[in-house]
Short mmCIF file of C-alpha atoms and ligand atoms in Angstrom, two decimals:
data_model
loop_
_atom_site.label_atom_id
_atom_site.label_comp_id
_atom_site.label_asym_id
_atom_site.label_seq_id
_atom_site.Cartn_x
_atom_site.Cartn_y
_atom_site.Cartn_z
CA MET C 21 53.26 -9.63 -18.54
CA VAL C 22 55.81 -7.52 -18.30
CA ALA C 23 56.76 -8.83 -21.97
CA GLY C 24 54.02 -7.73 -23.24
CA GLU C 25 54.82 -3.93 -21.95
CA ALA C 26 58.85 -4.08 -22.58
CA LYS C 27 60.12 -1.49 -25.05
CA PRO C 28 64.45 -1.31 -25.75
CA GLY C 29 65.80 -0.17 -23.28
CA GLN C 30 63.49 -0.27 -20.27
CA PHE C 31 64.70 -1.58 -16.63
CA VAL C 32 63.80 -3.76 -14.88
CA MET C 33 63.39 -3.49 -10.19
CA VAL C 34 64.26 -6.93 -8.95
CA ARG C 35 65.12 -8.97 -6.14
CA THR C 36 65.23 -12.32 -4.67
CA SER C 37 62.09 -12.89 -3.04
CA GLY C 38 62.01 -14.57 -0.01
CA THR C 39 64.95 -12.34 2.35
CA LEU C 40 65.17 -8.45 3.12
CA GLU C 41 68.75 -8.44 2.50
CA PRO C 42 70.02 -6.76 0.65
CA PHE C 43 67.23 -3.82 1.73
CA LEU C 44 66.99 -2.36 -2.12
CA ASN C 45 66.17 -4.23 -5.60
CA ARG C 46 69.00 -3.18 -8.33
CA PRO C 47 67.94 -1.91 -11.65
CA ILE C 48 68.30 -4.34 -15.18
CA SER C 49 68.67 -3.86 -18.06
CA ILE C 50 66.42 -5.99 -20.14
CA HIS C 51 68.25 -7.81 -23.36
CA ARG C 52 66.06 -8.89 -24.79
CA ILE C 53 61.76 -8.68 -25.39
CA ASP C 54 59.77 -12.52 -26.30
CA GLU C 55 56.32 -10.93 -26.77
CA ALA C 56 55.09 -14.11 -27.81
CA LYS C 57 56.23 -16.57 -24.73
CA GLY C 58 55.90 -14.01 -22.63
CA ILE C 59 60.11 -13.97 -21.40
CA ILE C 60 62.04 -11.15 -21.02
CA GLU C 61 66.30 -11.86 -20.67
CA LEU C 62 68.22 -9.92 -18.22
CA VAL C 63 71.57 -9.88 -17.97
CA TYR C 64 73.74 -8.31 -15.30
CA GLN C 65 77.17 -7.98 -13.77
CA VAL C 66 77.77 -9.10 -9.85
CA VAL C 67 78.75 -6.55 -8.51
CA GLY C 68 77.88 -6.28 -4.59
CA LYS C 69 75.26 -8.00 -2.56
CA GLY C 70 72.61 -7.83 -4.22
CA THR C 71 73.76 -9.71 -7.90
CA LYS C 72 75.38 -11.89 -5.47
CA LEU C 73 72.80 -13.31 -4.31
CA LEU C 74 70.70 -12.91 -8.02
CA SER C 75 73.39 -15.45 -9.33
CA ARG C 76 72.43 -18.15 -7.17
CA ILE C 77 69.04 -18.20 -7.47
CA SER C 78 67.98 -22.14 -9.05
CA PRO C 79 66.21 -22.79 -11.90
CA GLY C 80 61.68 -21.54 -10.81
CA GLN C 81 62.82 -20.06 -7.82
CA HIS C 82 60.62 -16.67 -7.78
CA LEU C 83 62.36 -13.01 -8.18
CA GLN C 84 60.05 -9.98 -7.32
CA ILE C 85 60.32 -7.85 -10.28
CA ILE C 86 58.96 -4.16 -10.77
CA GLY C 87 58.39 -2.80 -14.81
CA PRO C 88 58.82 -2.22 -16.90
CA LEU C 89 59.98 1.42 -15.90
CA GLY C 90 61.57 3.76 -17.96
CA ASN C 91 61.50 5.73 -20.77
CA GLY C 92 63.15 3.35 -23.16
CA PHE C 93 65.08 4.87 -26.31
CA SER C 94 62.63 6.57 -29.40
CA TRP C 95 63.45 5.78 -33.36
CA GLN C 96 61.95 7.76 -36.21
CA THR C 97 60.48 5.36 -38.96
CA GLY C 98 62.95 7.63 -41.35
CA PHE C 99 66.16 7.04 -40.15
CA LYS C 100 67.23 4.36 -42.11
CA ARG C 101 71.75 4.14 -40.88
CA VAL C 102 72.31 3.60 -37.15
CA ALA C 103 75.39 3.14 -35.06
CA LEU C 104 74.70 1.15 -31.34
CA VAL C 105 77.19 1.88 -29.69
CA GLY C 106 77.87 -0.23 -26.04
CA GLY C 107 80.60 -0.55 -23.52
CA GLY C 108 80.74 -3.67 -20.88
CA CYS C 109 76.91 -4.58 -18.62
CA GLY C 110 76.50 -0.81 -21.35
CA ILE C 111 76.16 -4.18 -24.07
CA ALA C 112 72.51 -5.19 -22.55
CA PRO C 113 70.00 -3.46 -23.83
CA LEU C 114 71.10 -2.52 -27.21
CA LEU C 115 70.04 -6.02 -28.47
CA ALA C 116 66.25 -6.02 -27.62
CA LEU C 117 66.51 -2.43 -29.52
CA ALA C 118 69.33 -4.11 -32.74
CA GLU C 119 65.47 -6.63 -32.72
CA LYS C 120 63.85 -4.15 -33.31
CA LEU C 121 65.35 -1.48 -35.55
CA LEU C 122 65.96 -4.21 -38.18
CA GLU C 123 62.82 -4.99 -38.04
CA ASN C 124 62.26 -1.74 -40.58
CA GLU C 125 65.29 -3.16 -43.10
CA ARG C 126 67.38 -0.54 -41.26
CA GLU C 127 71.47 -1.23 -42.08
CA VAL C 128 72.15 -1.91 -37.97
CA TYR C 129 76.25 -0.58 -37.35
CA VAL C 130 77.16 -2.47 -33.29
CA LEU C 131 79.83 -0.88 -32.13
CA LEU C 132 81.11 -3.16 -28.77
CA GLY C 133 83.49 -2.36 -26.81
CA ALA C 134 84.86 -5.11 -23.37
CA GLN C 135 88.26 -4.83 -21.61
CA THR C 136 88.49 -8.34 -22.26
CA LYS C 137 87.35 -11.08 -24.94
CA GLU C 138 86.05 -12.50 -21.63
CA LYS C 139 83.90 -9.84 -20.09
CA LEU C 140 82.52 -8.91 -23.97
CA LEU C 141 78.59 -9.52 -24.09
CA ALA C 142 76.70 -10.49 -27.06
CA ALA C 143 78.67 -10.08 -29.73
CA GLU C 144 78.42 -13.33 -31.88
CA GLU C 145 73.27 -12.80 -30.87
CA PHE C 146 74.10 -9.31 -32.68
CA SER C 147 75.85 -10.69 -35.51
CA GLN C 148 73.67 -13.92 -35.86
CA LEU C 149 71.17 -11.34 -36.14
CA GLY C 150 71.78 -9.35 -39.05
CA CYS C 151 74.05 -6.22 -37.29
CA ARG C 152 77.68 -5.34 -39.11
CA VAL C 153 78.99 -6.22 -35.31
CA ARG C 154 82.45 -4.19 -35.15
CA ILE C 155 84.09 -4.99 -32.23
CA SER C 156 86.69 -3.76 -29.77
CA THR C 157 88.93 -4.84 -26.19
CA ASP C 158 91.34 -2.95 -24.14
CA ASP C 159 93.73 -5.18 -23.77
CA GLY C 160 93.87 -6.03 -28.13
CA SER C 161 92.14 -9.78 -27.38
CA GLN C 162 89.81 -9.67 -29.58
CA GLY C 163 88.72 -6.42 -32.49
CA LYS C 164 90.86 -3.70 -31.84
CA LYS C 165 93.69 -3.06 -29.30
CA GLY C 166 91.43 0.83 -27.89
CA PHE C 167 88.31 1.81 -26.78
CA VAL C 168 85.20 1.98 -28.30
CA THR C 169 84.91 5.59 -29.36
CA GLN C 170 87.66 4.93 -31.91
CA LEU C 171 85.31 2.40 -33.76
CA LEU C 172 82.93 5.05 -33.47
CA GLU C 173 85.21 7.90 -35.34
CA GLU C 174 86.73 5.63 -38.13
CA LEU C 175 82.86 4.33 -38.50
CA VAL C 176 81.00 8.11 -39.01
CA ASN C 177 84.55 9.18 -40.83
CA SER C 178 83.47 6.79 -43.90
CA ILE C 179 79.87 6.47 -43.81
CA SER C 180 76.49 8.93 -42.34
CA LEU C 181 74.17 8.08 -39.56
CA ASP C 182 71.12 9.28 -39.18
CA GLN C 183 71.13 8.35 -35.61
CA VAL C 184 73.76 7.48 -32.98
CA TYR C 185 72.66 4.79 -29.45
CA ALA C 186 75.03 5.01 -26.74
CA CYS C 187 74.95 2.99 -23.20
CA GLY C 188 78.00 2.64 -21.27
CA PRO C 189 80.49 3.90 -17.87
CA LEU C 190 79.79 7.48 -18.47
CA PRO C 191 84.14 8.27 -19.83
CA MET C 192 83.10 6.13 -22.77
CA VAL C 193 79.23 7.21 -23.28
CA LYS C 194 81.45 11.27 -23.09
CA GLY C 195 83.12 10.54 -25.47
CA LEU C 196 80.60 9.27 -27.72
CA ILE C 197 78.97 11.85 -27.46
CA LYS C 198 81.67 14.60 -28.33
CA ILE C 199 82.18 12.33 -31.36
CA ALA C 200 78.51 13.22 -32.82
CA GLU C 201 77.85 16.30 -31.17
CA GLU C 202 81.01 17.33 -34.30
CA LYS C 203 78.97 15.44 -36.96
CA GLY C 204 75.91 16.50 -35.32
CA ILE C 205 74.52 13.00 -35.90
CA PRO C 206 71.35 12.81 -32.94
CA CYS C 207 72.88 10.97 -30.36
CA GLN C 208 70.46 9.30 -27.66
CA VAL C 209 72.09 7.90 -24.71
CA SER C 210 71.65 5.64 -21.85
CA LEU C 211 72.40 6.07 -18.50
CA GLU C 212 73.01 3.35 -15.82
CA GLU C 213 72.79 5.11 -11.86
CA ARG C 214 72.17 3.69 -8.56
CA MET C 215 68.88 3.59 -7.62
CA ALA C 216 67.35 3.11 -4.86
CA CYS C 217 63.26 2.58 -5.58
CA GLY C 218 63.19 2.96 -9.71
CA VAL C 219 60.16 5.21 -9.97
CA GLY C 220 60.80 8.59 -9.37
CA ALA C 221 60.24 9.11 -5.54
CA CYS C 222 63.57 9.49 -3.90
CA LEU C 223 65.64 11.27 -6.42
CA GLY C 224 68.91 9.37 -5.46
CA CYS C 225 69.25 9.11 -9.01
CA ALA C 226 69.49 13.50 -10.17
CA CYS C 227 71.18 14.09 -13.39
CA PRO C 228 71.78 17.22 -14.21
CA VAL C 229 70.19 19.11 -17.39
CA ARG C 230 69.90 21.81 -19.95
CA ASN C 231 66.13 23.43 -19.67
CA PRO C 232 64.48 24.68 -22.24
CA ASP C 233 65.46 28.48 -21.89
CA GLY C 234 69.41 27.67 -20.65
CA THR C 235 69.09 27.16 -17.05
CA VAL C 236 70.29 24.13 -15.24
CA GLY C 237 68.33 21.60 -14.08
CA TYR C 238 67.25 17.96 -12.57
CA LYS C 239 65.63 14.76 -14.37
CA ARG C 240 65.20 11.74 -12.87
CA VAL C 241 67.54 8.93 -14.35
CA CYS C 242 64.65 5.76 -12.89
CA HIS C 243 61.95 7.88 -14.04
CA ASP C 244 62.61 11.20 -17.14
CA GLY C 245 65.07 8.40 -18.29
CA PRO C 246 66.97 6.45 -18.83
CA VAL C 247 67.22 6.81 -22.10
CA PHE C 248 67.56 11.02 -22.94
CA ASP C 249 68.68 13.16 -26.20
CA ALA C 250 72.65 13.41 -25.65
CA LYS C 251 72.26 17.33 -26.23
CA GLU C 252 70.04 18.11 -23.25
CA LEU C 253 72.37 16.17 -20.78
CA LEU C 254 75.24 17.76 -18.55
CA LEU C 255 77.11 15.31 -17.70
CA ASP C 256 79.77 17.45 -16.17
CA ASN C 257 78.58 18.16 -13.86
CA LYS C 258 78.10 15.24 -12.81
FE1 FES X 19 64.28 6.54 -6.66
FE2 FES X 19 64.99 7.55 -9.57
S1 FES X 19 65.75 5.92 -7.82
S2 FES X 19 64.18 8.67 -8.18
#
């Protein structure tokens, strides 16, 4: 059921069943969607109690899953050349997006950043789909030594893009937005945020935004996002 409704950029709230410890669900991006088989793939990093428990489940064990949640990425039929930029676990939601964008024979550039070669996600999968993949690692163990923002800078200086999609750590996202803005390229950003309820009820994931009248407002990353037009985000206030 989740696979039948899911869109690239959406997420699910997951909890291992049979325990109240930890109490809260964990938000995890949908990495891949196979509608025909009714399967979604999730990618996550073990960072705390919840994800540690999740990493210990056995095949066949049941999980509590709420979703798909959030808005997901959007695209226009006229887009011909796009760049997907991901850092760390922020790469996870971009694979399903790449699959969708390639259905219409778009040129899809994928720029992936990680601390080290070992922490790099899904590079092979993107290449197999037919994306033009470029890689950076902080220590230079794979691809270019440095940050993924530098890869975007090089790309926008060599070709024109219709859209940038980005997901990753906040400093990286801020850098990408700046580059896209300077070149006048529309940019959609999927924000990574801690979430308690995941359905818009607790306001724990509020993010400052620019209202159409210029005033500052707040939107819920889980319910109004996690994907936002970069122009409306006020990430310096976070
Ligand atoms: Fe509760 Fe977003 S996590 S409102």
